[in-house]
PDB file of C-alpha atoms in Angstrom:
ATOM      1  CA  UNK A 116      18.087 -14.485   4.005  1.00  0.00           C
ATOM      2  CA  UNK A 117      17.600 -12.148   1.131  1.00  0.00           C
ATOM      3  CA  UNK A 118      19.750  -9.096   0.563  1.00  0.00           C
ATOM      4  CA  UNK A 119      16.943  -6.961   1.267  1.00  0.00           C
ATOM      5  CA  UNK A 120      16.259  -8.429   4.599  1.00  0.00           C
ATOM      6  CA  UNK A 121      19.933  -8.473   5.620  1.00  0.00           C
ATOM      7  CA  UNK A 122      20.127  -4.766   4.959  1.00  0.00           C
ATOM      8  CA  UNK A 123      17.045  -4.281   7.101  1.00  0.00           C
ATOM      9  CA  UNK A 124      18.428  -6.436   9.913  1.00  0.00           C
ATOM     10  CA  UNK A 125      21.740  -4.453   9.802  1.00  0.00           C
ATOM     11  CA  UNK A 126      19.929  -1.050  10.057  1.00  0.00           C
ATOM     12  CA  UNK A 127      17.658  -2.229  12.840  1.00  0.00           C
ATOM     13  CA  UNK A 128      20.717  -3.553  14.847  1.00  0.00           C
ATOM     14  CA  UNK A 129      22.459  -0.274  14.579  1.00  0.00           C
ATOM     15  CA  UNK A 130      19.319   1.664  15.732  1.00  0.00           C
ATOM     16  CA  UNK A 131      18.953  -0.687  18.598  1.00  0.00           C
ATOM     17  CA  UNK A 132      22.587   0.110  19.647  1.00  0.00           C
ATOM     18  CA  UNK A 133      22.104   3.702  19.584  1.00  0.00           C
ATOM     19  CA  UNK A 134      18.838   3.522  21.664  1.00  0.00           C
ATOM     20  CA  UNK A 135      20.714   1.163  24.324  1.00  0.00           C
ATOM     21  CA  UNK A 136      23.715   3.604  24.372  1.00  0.00           C
ATOM     22  CA  UNK A 137      21.401   6.429  25.192  1.00  0.00           C
ATOM     23  CA  UNK A 138      19.928   4.145  27.932  1.00  0.00           C
ATOM     24  CA  UNK A 139      16.481   4.374  26.622  1.00  0.00           C
ATOM     25  CA  UNK A 140      14.009   1.598  26.553  1.00  0.00           C
ATOM     26  CA  UNK A 141      11.977   0.932  23.396  1.00  0.00           C
ATOM     27  CA  UNK A 142       8.887   2.194  25.288  1.00  0.00           C
ATOM     28  CA  UNK A 143      10.497   5.325  26.337  1.00  0.00           C
ATOM     29  CA  UNK A 144      11.765   6.072  22.746  1.00  0.00           C
ATOM     30  CA  UNK A 145       8.327   5.311  21.233  1.00  0.00           C
ATOM     31  CA  UNK A 146       6.709   7.724  23.703  1.00  0.00           C
ATOM     32  CA  UNK A 147       9.279  10.460  22.962  1.00  0.00           C
ATOM     33  CA  UNK A 148       8.574  10.085  19.187  1.00  0.00           C
ATOM     34  CA  UNK A 149       4.778   9.647  19.561  1.00  0.00           C
ATOM     35  CA  UNK A 150       4.964   6.225  18.114  1.00  0.00           C
ATOM     36  CA  UNK A 151       3.333   3.000  19.117  1.00  0.00           C
ATOM     37  CA  UNK A 152       5.828   0.897  21.153  1.00  0.00           C
ATOM     38  CA  UNK A 153       5.530  -1.893  18.776  1.00  0.00           C
ATOM     39  CA  UNK A 154       7.009   0.202  15.920  1.00  0.00           C
ATOM     40  CA  UNK A 155      10.375   0.468  17.721  1.00  0.00           C
ATOM     41  CA  UNK A 156      10.404  -3.323  18.147  1.00  0.00           C
ATOM     42  CA  UNK A 157       9.395  -3.944  14.556  1.00  0.00           C
ATOM     43  CA  UNK A 158      12.274  -1.734  13.226  1.00  0.00           C
ATOM     44  CA  UNK A 159      14.908  -3.179  15.498  1.00  0.00           C
ATOM     45  CA  UNK A 160      13.817  -6.745  14.687  1.00  0.00           C
ATOM     46  CA  UNK A 161      13.694  -6.079  10.891  1.00  0.00           C
ATOM     47  CA  UNK A 162       9.946  -6.746  10.610  1.00  0.00           C
ATOM     48  CA  UNK A 163       9.606  -3.255   9.243  1.00  0.00           C
ATOM     49  CA  UNK A 164      11.755  -0.960   7.212  1.00  0.00           C
ATOM     50  CA  UNK A 165      12.805   2.322   8.802  1.00  0.00           C
ATOM     51  CA  UNK A 166      12.081   5.406   6.570  1.00  0.00           C
ATOM     52  CA  UNK A 167      14.540   8.278   6.247  1.00  0.00           C
ATOM     53  CA  UNK A 168      12.320  10.314   8.546  1.00  0.00           C
ATOM     54  CA  UNK A 169      12.152   7.465  11.096  1.00  0.00           C
ATOM     55  CA  UNK A 170      15.912   7.383  11.161  1.00  0.00           C
ATOM     56  CA  UNK A 171      16.128  11.237  11.529  1.00  0.00           C
ATOM     57  CA  UNK A 172      13.915  11.522  14.504  1.00  0.00           C
ATOM     58  CA  UNK A 173      15.373   8.406  16.125  1.00  0.00           C
ATOM     59  CA  UNK A 174      18.854   9.839  15.941  1.00  0.00           C
ATOM     60  CA  UNK A 175      17.626  13.102  17.334  1.00  0.00           C
ATOM     61  CA  UNK A 176      15.931  11.490  20.169  1.00  0.00           C
ATOM     62  CA  UNK A 177      19.020   9.510  21.237  1.00  0.00           C
ATOM     63  CA  UNK A 178      21.579  12.126  20.467  1.00  0.00           C
ATOM     64  CA  UNK A 179      23.472  10.355  17.796  1.00  0.00           C
ATOM     65  CA  UNK A 180      26.446  12.043  16.242  1.00  0.00           C
ATOM     66  CA  UNK A 181      25.998  13.687  12.879  1.00  0.00           C
ATOM     67  CA  UNK A 182      28.477  11.297  11.025  1.00  0.00           C
ATOM     68  CA  UNK A 183      26.536   8.267  12.362  1.00  0.00           C
ATOM     69  CA  UNK A 184      23.225   9.678  11.393  1.00  0.00           C
ATOM     70  CA  UNK A 185      24.463  10.451   7.794  1.00  0.00           C
ATOM     71  CA  UNK A 186      25.438   6.855   7.291  1.00  0.00           C
ATOM     72  CA  UNK A 187      22.193   5.527   8.706  1.00  0.00           C
ATOM     73  CA  UNK A 188      20.118   7.882   6.673  1.00  0.00           C
ATOM     74  CA  UNK A 189      21.849   6.769   3.577  1.00  0.00           C
ATOM     75  CA  UNK A 190      21.226   3.041   4.456  1.00  0.00           C
ATOM     76  CA  UNK A 191      17.389   3.898   4.979  1.00  0.00           C
ATOM     77  CA  UNK A 192      17.238   5.570   1.659  1.00  0.00           C
ATOM     78  CA  UNK A 193      18.994   2.823  -0.080  1.00  0.00           C
ATOM     79  CA  UNK A 194      16.834   0.246   1.581  1.00  0.00           C
ATOM     80  CA  UNK A 195      13.537   2.072   0.652  1.00  0.00           C
ATOM     81  CA  UNK A 196      14.641   2.559  -3.047  1.00  0.00           C
ATOM     82  CA  UNK A 197      15.941  -0.935  -3.693  1.00  0.00           C
ATOM     83  CA  UNK A 198      14.222  -2.774  -6.430  1.00  0.00           C
ATOM     84  CA  UNK A 199      14.163  -6.306  -4.784  1.00  0.00           C
ATOM     85  CA  UNK A 200      12.255  -9.214  -5.931  1.00  0.00           C
ATOM     86  CA  UNK A 201       8.794  -9.747  -4.352  1.00  0.00           C
ATOM     87  CA  UNK A 202       9.931 -13.333  -3.478  1.00  0.00           C
ATOM     88  CA  UNK A 203      12.732 -11.914  -1.447  1.00  0.00           C
ATOM     89  CA  UNK A 204      10.625  -9.280   0.239  1.00  0.00           C
ATOM     90  CA  UNK A 205       7.741 -11.636   1.079  1.00  0.00           C
ATOM     91  CA  UNK A 206      10.160 -13.756   2.987  1.00  0.00           C
ATOM     92  CA  UNK A 207       9.822 -11.162   5.834  1.00  0.00           C
ATOM     93  CA  UNK A 208       6.068 -11.766   5.903  1.00  0.00           C
ATOM     94  CA  UNK A 209       2.876 -10.398   4.556  1.00  0.00           C
ATOM     95  CA  UNK A 210       2.172  -8.366   7.769  1.00  0.00           C
ATOM     96  CA  UNK A 211       5.650  -6.657   7.528  1.00  0.00           C
ATOM     97  CA  UNK A 212       5.037  -5.635   4.003  1.00  0.00           C
ATOM     98  CA  UNK A 213       1.711  -4.216   5.025  1.00  0.00           C
ATOM     99  CA  UNK A 214       3.463  -2.230   7.924  1.00  0.00           C
ATOM    100  CA  UNK A 215       5.957  -0.722   5.257  1.00  0.00           C
ATOM    101  CA  UNK A 216       3.250   0.451   3.035  1.00  0.00           C
ATOM    102  CA  UNK A 217       1.217   1.766   6.049  1.00  0.00           C
ATOM    103  CA  UNK A 218       4.389   3.912   6.948  1.00  0.00           C
ATOM    104  CA  UNK A 219       4.499   5.313   3.492  1.00  0.00           C
ATOM    105  CA  UNK A 220       0.913   6.089   3.370  1.00  0.00           C
ATOM    106  CA  UNK A 221       1.115   7.890   6.760  1.00  0.00           C
ATOM    107  CA  UNK A 222       3.395  10.438   5.124  1.00  0.00           C
ATOM    108  CA  UNK A 223       1.106  10.981   2.028  1.00  0.00           C
ATOM    109  CA  UNK A 224      -1.565  13.538   1.687  1.00  0.00           C
ATOM    110  CA  UNK A 225      -2.522  13.116  -1.995  1.00  0.00           C
ATOM    111  CA  UNK A 226      -2.911   9.597  -3.537  1.00  0.00           C
ATOM    112  CA  UNK A 227      -3.567   8.670  -7.072  1.00  0.00           C
ATOM    113  CA  UNK A 228      -4.068   5.004  -7.639  1.00  0.00           C
ATOM    114  CA  UNK A 229      -4.807   2.763 -10.586  1.00  0.00           C
ATOM    115  CA  UNK A 230      -5.247  -0.876 -10.366  1.00  0.00           C
ATOM    116  CA  UNK A 231      -6.201  -2.880 -13.412  1.00  0.00           C
ATOM    117  CA  UNK A 232      -6.957  -6.336 -12.103  1.00  0.00           C
ATOM    118  CA  UNK A 233      -7.589  -6.236  -8.317  1.00  0.00           C
ATOM    119  CA  UNK A 234      -9.712  -4.157  -5.936  1.00  0.00           C
ATOM    120  CA  UNK A 235      -7.380  -1.334  -4.610  1.00  0.00           C
ATOM    121  CA  UNK A 236      -5.901  -2.389  -1.258  1.00  0.00           C
ATOM    122  CA  UNK A 237      -7.289   0.612   0.725  1.00  0.00           C
ATOM    123  CA  UNK A 238     -10.773  -0.374  -0.451  1.00  0.00           C
ATOM    124  CA  UNK A 239     -10.815  -4.057   0.350  1.00  0.00           C
ATOM    125  CA  UNK A 240     -12.909  -5.762   2.781  1.00  0.00           C
ATOM    126  CA  UNK A 241     -11.248  -8.181   5.246  1.00  0.00           C
ATOM    127  CA  UNK A 242     -12.587 -11.182   3.540  1.00  0.00           C
ATOM    128  CA  UNK A 243     -11.648 -10.084   0.091  1.00  0.00           C
ATOM    129  CA  UNK A 244      -8.161  -9.327   1.344  1.00  0.00           C
ATOM    130  CA  UNK A 245      -8.035 -12.772   2.904  1.00  0.00           C
ATOM    131  CA  UNK A 246      -8.579 -14.405  -0.510  1.00  0.00           C
ATOM    132  CA  UNK A 247      -5.979 -12.120  -2.030  1.00  0.00           C
ATOM    133  CA  UNK A 248      -3.316 -12.829   0.574  1.00  0.00           C
ATOM    134  CA  UNK A 249      -4.039 -16.571   0.324  1.00  0.00           C
ATOM    135  CA  UNK A 250      -3.299 -16.508  -3.293  1.00  0.00           C
ATOM    136  CA  UNK A 251      -0.086 -14.412  -2.708  1.00  0.00           C
ATOM    137  CA  UNK A 252       1.107 -16.865  -0.082  1.00  0.00           C
ATOM    138  CA  UNK A 253       0.735 -19.737  -2.295  1.00  0.00           C
ATOM    139  CA  UNK A 254       2.394 -18.068  -5.135  1.00  0.00           C
ATOM    140  CA  UNK A 255       5.233 -16.619  -3.103  1.00  0.00           C
ATOM    141  CA  UNK A 256       5.494 -19.421  -0.379  1.00  0.00           C
ATOM    142  CA  UNK A 257       5.237 -16.946   2.494  1.00  0.00           C
ATOM    143  CA  UNK A 258       4.723 -17.531   6.115  1.00  0.00           C
ATOM    144  CA  UNK A 259       1.220 -18.246   7.630  1.00  0.00           C
ATOM    145  CA  UNK A 260       0.579 -14.676   8.764  1.00  0.00           C
ATOM    146  CA  UNK A 261      -2.547 -13.856   6.652  1.00  0.00           C
ATOM    147  CA  UNK A 262      -4.517 -12.847   9.840  1.00  0.00           C
ATOM    148  CA  UNK A 263      -1.889 -10.397  10.894  1.00  0.00           C
ATOM    149  CA  UNK A 264      -1.624  -8.901   7.415  1.00  0.00           C
ATOM    150  CA  UNK A 265      -5.380  -8.475   7.211  1.00  0.00           C
ATOM    151  CA  UNK A 266      -5.343  -6.590  10.499  1.00  0.00           C
ATOM    152  CA  UNK A 267      -2.732  -4.162   9.296  1.00  0.00           C
ATOM    153  CA  UNK A 268      -4.542  -3.768   6.037  1.00  0.00           C
ATOM    154  CA  UNK A 269      -7.649  -2.696   7.830  1.00  0.00           C
ATOM    155  CA  UNK A 270      -5.771  -0.223   9.951  1.00  0.00           C
ATOM    156  CA  UNK A 271      -4.499   1.220   6.816  1.00  0.00           C
ATOM    157  CA  UNK A 272      -7.931   2.112   5.828  1.00  0.00           C
ATOM    158  CA  UNK A 273      -8.393   4.517   8.751  1.00  0.00           C
ATOM    159  CA  UNK A 274      -6.615   7.246   6.589  1.00  0.00           C
ATOM    160  CA  UNK A 275      -9.655   7.293   4.225  1.00  0.00           C
ATOM    161  CA  UNK A 276     -11.503   9.123   6.941  1.00  0.00           C
ATOM    162  CA  UNK A 277      -8.928  11.860   7.479  1.00  0.00           C
ATOM    163  CA  UNK A 278     -10.316  15.047   5.691  1.00  0.00           C
ATOM    164  CA  UNK A 279      -6.793  16.316   5.281  1.00  0.00           C
ATOM    165  CA  UNK A 280      -6.070  13.600   2.739  1.00  0.00           C
ATOM    166  CA  UNK A 281      -7.331  13.348  -0.899  1.00  0.00           C
ATOM    167  CA  UNK A 282      -7.820  10.070  -2.728  1.00  0.00           C
ATOM    168  CA  UNK A 283      -8.285   9.581  -6.417  1.00  0.00           C
ATOM    169  CA  UNK A 284      -8.896   5.846  -7.286  1.00  0.00           C
ATOM    170  CA  UNK A 285      -9.316   4.303 -10.710  1.00  0.00           C
ATOM    171  CA  UNK A 286     -10.181   0.863 -11.819  1.00  0.00           C
ATOM    172  CA  UNK A 287     -11.563  -0.691 -14.993  1.00  0.00           C
ATOM    173  CA  UNK A 288     -14.874  -2.346 -14.826  1.00  0.00           C
ATOM    174  CA  UNK A 289     -13.126  -5.731 -15.275  1.00  0.00           C
ATOM    175  CA  UNK A 290     -11.742  -5.551 -11.762  1.00  0.00           C
ATOM    176  CA  UNK A 291     -15.245  -5.639 -10.470  1.00  0.00           C
ATOM    177  CA  UNK A 292     -15.877  -8.863 -12.352  1.00  0.00           C
ATOM    178  CA  UNK A 293     -12.569 -10.991 -11.800  1.00  0.00           C
ATOM    179  CA  UNK A 294     -13.617 -13.827  -9.372  1.00  0.00           C
ATOM    180  CA  UNK A 295     -10.718 -13.621  -7.001  1.00  0.00           C
ATOM    181  CA  UNK A 296     -13.016 -14.580  -4.137  1.00  0.00           C
ATOM    182  CA  UNK A 297     -16.317 -16.437  -3.783  1.00  0.00           C
ATOM    183  CA  UNK A 298     -19.445 -14.705  -4.883  1.00  0.00           C
ATOM    184  CA  UNK A 299     -20.716 -13.804  -1.465  1.00  0.00           C
ATOM    185  CA  UNK A 300     -17.378 -12.133  -0.776  1.00  0.00           C
ATOM    186  CA  UNK A 301     -17.476 -10.303  -4.049  1.00  0.00           C
ATOM    187  CA  UNK A 302     -20.927  -9.058  -3.262  1.00  0.00           C
ATOM    188  CA  UNK A 303     -19.614  -7.632   0.138  1.00  0.00           C
ATOM    189  CA  UNK A 304     -16.800  -6.165  -1.688  1.00  0.00           C
ATOM    190  CA  UNK A 305     -18.927  -4.222  -4.169  1.00  0.00           C
ATOM    191  CA  UNK A 306     -21.126  -2.945  -1.259  1.00  0.00           C
ATOM    192  CA  UNK A 307     -17.989  -1.598   0.333  1.00  0.00           C
ATOM    193  CA  UNK A 308     -17.099   0.246  -2.899  1.00  0.00           C
ATOM    194  CA  UNK A 309     -20.597   1.736  -2.988  1.00  0.00           C
ATOM    195  CA  UNK A 310     -19.974   3.190   0.551  1.00  0.00           C
ATOM    196  CA  UNK A 311     -16.577   4.494  -0.339  1.00  0.00           C
ATOM    197  CA  UNK A 312     -17.738   6.482  -3.319  1.00  0.00           C
ATOM    198  CA  UNK A 313     -19.740   8.787  -0.880  1.00  0.00           C
ATOM    199  CA  UNK A 314     -16.676   9.890   1.091  1.00  0.00           C
ATOM    200  CA  UNK A 315     -16.097  13.593   0.579  1.00  0.00           C
ATOM    201  CA  UNK A 316     -12.334  13.280   0.043  1.00  0.00           C
ATOM    202  CA  UNK A 317     -12.492  10.370  -2.287  1.00  0.00           C
ATOM    203  CA  UNK A 318     -12.868  10.355  -6.069  1.00  0.00           C
ATOM    204  CA  UNK A 319     -13.763   7.019  -7.287  1.00  0.00           C
ATOM    205  CA  UNK A 320     -13.730   6.273 -10.968  1.00  0.00           C
ATOM    206  CA  UNK A 321     -14.449   3.198 -13.217  1.00  0.00           C
ATOM    207  CA  UNK A 322     -13.421   2.627 -16.730  1.00  0.00           C
ATOM    208  CA  UNK A 323     -16.428   1.029 -18.382  1.00  0.00           C
ATOM    209  CA  UNK A 324     -16.288  -1.806 -21.059  1.00  0.00           C
ATOM    210  CA  UNK A 325     -16.756  -0.114 -24.400  1.00  0.00           C
ATOM    211  CA  UNK A 326     -14.659   2.950 -23.623  1.00  0.00           C
ATOM    212  CA  UNK A 327     -11.643   3.164 -25.782  1.00  0.00           C
ATOM    213  CA  UNK A 328      -8.514   2.965 -23.600  1.00  0.00           C
ATOM    214  CA  UNK A 329      -5.718   5.627 -23.931  1.00  0.00           C
ATOM    215  CA  UNK A 330      -3.205   2.913 -23.390  1.00  0.00           C
ATOM    216  CA  UNK A 331      -2.910  -0.740 -22.427  1.00  0.00           C
ATOM    217  CA  UNK A 332      -3.561  -1.250 -18.637  1.00  0.00           C
ATOM    218  CA  UNK A 333      -0.384  -3.365 -18.044  1.00  0.00           C
ATOM    219  CA  UNK A 334       0.319  -2.604 -14.421  1.00  0.00           C
ATOM    220  CA  UNK A 335      -0.995  -0.913 -11.461  1.00  0.00           C
ATOM    221  CA  UNK A 336       0.608   2.084  -9.944  1.00  0.00           C
ATOM    222  CA  UNK A 337       0.313   4.378  -6.911  1.00  0.00           C
ATOM    223  CA  UNK A 338       1.376   7.958  -6.973  1.00  0.00           C
ATOM    224  CA  UNK A 339       2.221   9.328  -3.518  1.00  0.00           C
ATOM    225  CA  UNK A 340       2.033  13.120  -3.338  1.00  0.00           C
ATOM    226  CA  UNK A 341       4.047  14.429  -6.371  1.00  0.00           C
ATOM    227  CA  UNK A 342       7.306  12.786  -5.360  1.00  0.00           C
ATOM    228  CA  UNK A 343       7.139   8.946  -5.565  1.00  0.00           C
ATOM    229  CA  UNK A 344       5.511   6.339  -7.774  1.00  0.00           C
ATOM    230  CA  UNK A 345       5.047   2.566  -6.759  1.00  0.00           C
ATOM    231  CA  UNK A 346       4.765   0.237  -9.728  1.00  0.00           C
ATOM    232  CA  UNK A 347       4.218  -3.454  -8.824  1.00  0.00           C
ATOM    233  CA  UNK A 348       5.040  -6.162 -11.304  1.00  0.00           C
ATOM    234  CA  UNK A 349       4.869  -9.975 -10.728  1.00  0.00           C
ATOM    235  CA  UNK A 350       8.503 -10.113  -9.590  1.00  0.00           C
ATOM    236  CA  UNK A 351       9.521  -6.592  -8.554  1.00  0.00           C
ATOM    237  CA  UNK A 352       8.210  -3.573  -6.682  1.00  0.00           C
ATOM    238  CA  UNK A 353       9.594  -0.405  -8.362  1.00  0.00           C
ATOM    239  CA  UNK A 354       9.770   2.834  -6.343  1.00  0.00           C
ATOM    240  CA  UNK A 355      10.347   5.683  -8.803  1.00  0.00           C
ATOM    241  CA  UNK A 356      11.588   9.152  -7.583  1.00  0.00           C
ATOM    242  CA  UNK A 357      12.869  10.547 -10.747  1.00  0.00           C
ATOM    243  CA  UNK A 358      10.716  13.805 -11.452  1.00  0.00           C
ATOM    244  CA  UNK A 359      10.426  12.861 -15.153  1.00  0.00           C
ATOM    245  CA  UNK A 360       9.011   9.377 -14.268  1.00  0.00           C
ATOM    246  CA  UNK A 361       6.630  10.791 -11.701  1.00  0.00           C
ATOM    247  CA  UNK A 362       5.352  13.340 -14.415  1.00  0.00           C
ATOM    248  CA  UNK A 363       5.022  10.425 -16.825  1.00  0.00           C
ATOM    249  CA  UNK A 364       2.818   8.444 -14.372  1.00  0.00           C
ATOM    250  CA  UNK A 365       0.815  11.432 -13.526  1.00  0.00           C
ATOM    251  CA  UNK A 366       0.022  11.993 -17.143  1.00  0.00           C
ATOM    252  CA  UNK A 367      -0.884   8.509 -17.580  1.00  0.00           C
ATOM    253  CA  UNK A 368      -3.368   8.632 -14.665  1.00  0.00           C
ATOM    254  CA  UNK A 369      -4.990  11.713 -16.065  1.00  0.00           C
ATOM    255  CA  UNK A 370      -5.507  10.001 -19.522  1.00  0.00           C
ATOM    256  CA  UNK A 371      -7.068   6.979 -17.678  1.00  0.00           C
ATOM    257  CA  UNK A 372      -9.188   9.389 -15.591  1.00  0.00           C
ATOM    258  CA  UNK A 373     -10.477  11.072 -18.614  1.00  0.00           C
ATOM    259  CA  UNK A 374     -11.950   7.586 -19.772  1.00  0.00           C
ATOM    260  CA  UNK A 375     -13.382   6.988 -16.409  1.00  0.00           C
ATOM    261  CA  UNK A 376     -17.042   7.602 -14.978  1.00  0.00           C
ATOM    262  CA  UNK A 377     -17.680   8.846 -11.518  1.00  0.00           C
ATOM    263  CA  UNK A 378     -20.381   9.489  -8.876  1.00  0.00           C
ATOM    264  CA  UNK A 379     -23.753   8.211  -9.890  1.00  0.00           C
ATOM    265  CA  UNK A 380     -22.387   6.621 -13.027  1.00  0.00           C
ATOM    266  CA  UNK A 381     -19.848   4.627 -11.219  1.00  0.00           C
ATOM    267  CA  UNK A 382     -22.332   3.650  -8.639  1.00  0.00           C
ATOM    268  CA  UNK A 383     -24.801   2.477 -11.284  1.00  0.00           C
ATOM    269  CA  UNK A 384     -22.101   0.363 -12.794  1.00  0.00           C
ATOM    270  CA  UNK A 385     -21.250  -1.236  -9.364  1.00  0.00           C
ATOM    271  CA  UNK A 386     -24.868  -1.936  -8.713  1.00  0.00           C
ATOM    272  CA  UNK A 387     -25.292  -3.552 -12.098  1.00  0.00           C
ATOM    273  CA  UNK A 388     -22.394  -5.841 -11.497  1.00  0.00           C
ATOM    274  CA  UNK A 389     -23.713  -6.530  -7.927  1.00  0.00           C
ATOM    275  CA  UNK A 390     -27.085  -7.618  -9.414  1.00  0.00           C
ATOM    276  CA  UNK A 391     -25.342 -10.036 -11.702  1.00  0.00           C
ATOM    277  CA  UNK A 392     -23.481 -11.643  -8.750  1.00  0.00           C
ATOM    278  CA  UNK A 393     -26.644 -12.037  -6.928  1.00  0.00           C
ATOM    279  CA  UNK A 394     -28.467 -13.675  -9.896  1.00  0.00           C
ATOM    280  CA  UNK A 395     -25.611 -16.020 -10.571  1.00  0.00           C
ATOM    281  CA  UNK A 396     -25.423 -17.204  -7.001  1.00  0.00           C
ATOM    282  CA  UNK A 397     -29.219 -17.620  -6.718  1.00  0.00           C
ATOM    283  CA  UNK A 398     -31.131 -20.905  -6.615  1.00  0.00           C
TER     284      UNK A 398
END
């Protein structure tokens, strides 16, 4: 078991003990907190990381002493901010990782996302996601929980329809053309992007071929509100909270945004690539 997972098991066990000491069932606690009952189970059984906010409301609900809460909150913060390897994290399963991301997204009102080589997760179709997860499973040697991970990813996308949230998405044209799935799946994925560009709270931009880039698109990154940046490399997921680093990535995003096209220009580009897929898959 990885150090990351051991820390998650330890925190979940302590939270379960607090709940049991308060003589509350998992269902009762979930109802008091306005959660799904499955969330309590996932946290206690180390299938999902408890956020700082989760620990605070949990402790309040069960009447935990302040000194105990201080220690558990510190554990939660450390767990979230750890820079663990992807291989270690993936041992907990693809679905568990999707749940962790979903929890972070639930606390976010403004998203700025740049992905250089893959369709952004919140915009993926189920079949495109299936192909991506299958490749991740092969590379990382994870368990066979692709179906569960897809279900969570599709539930994550419900936030796109929340008018209280804003989304700024950027991708290079190349991401539309990388064949990470069969042609028929890619066509369905591009149709999905066309639909997303019409959402009133979504700004979707594409960086066309031929445009001079402000910098090399080495890694994707997600900016959550103005306080956290997630940067995924092949071996690590970095969660950056330092204000200077957040400002750096915000500035990098704006430079990429200035090189992008939006609305009708973006849709025209998607349609052009969609037609090319159709021709290549024809008789």
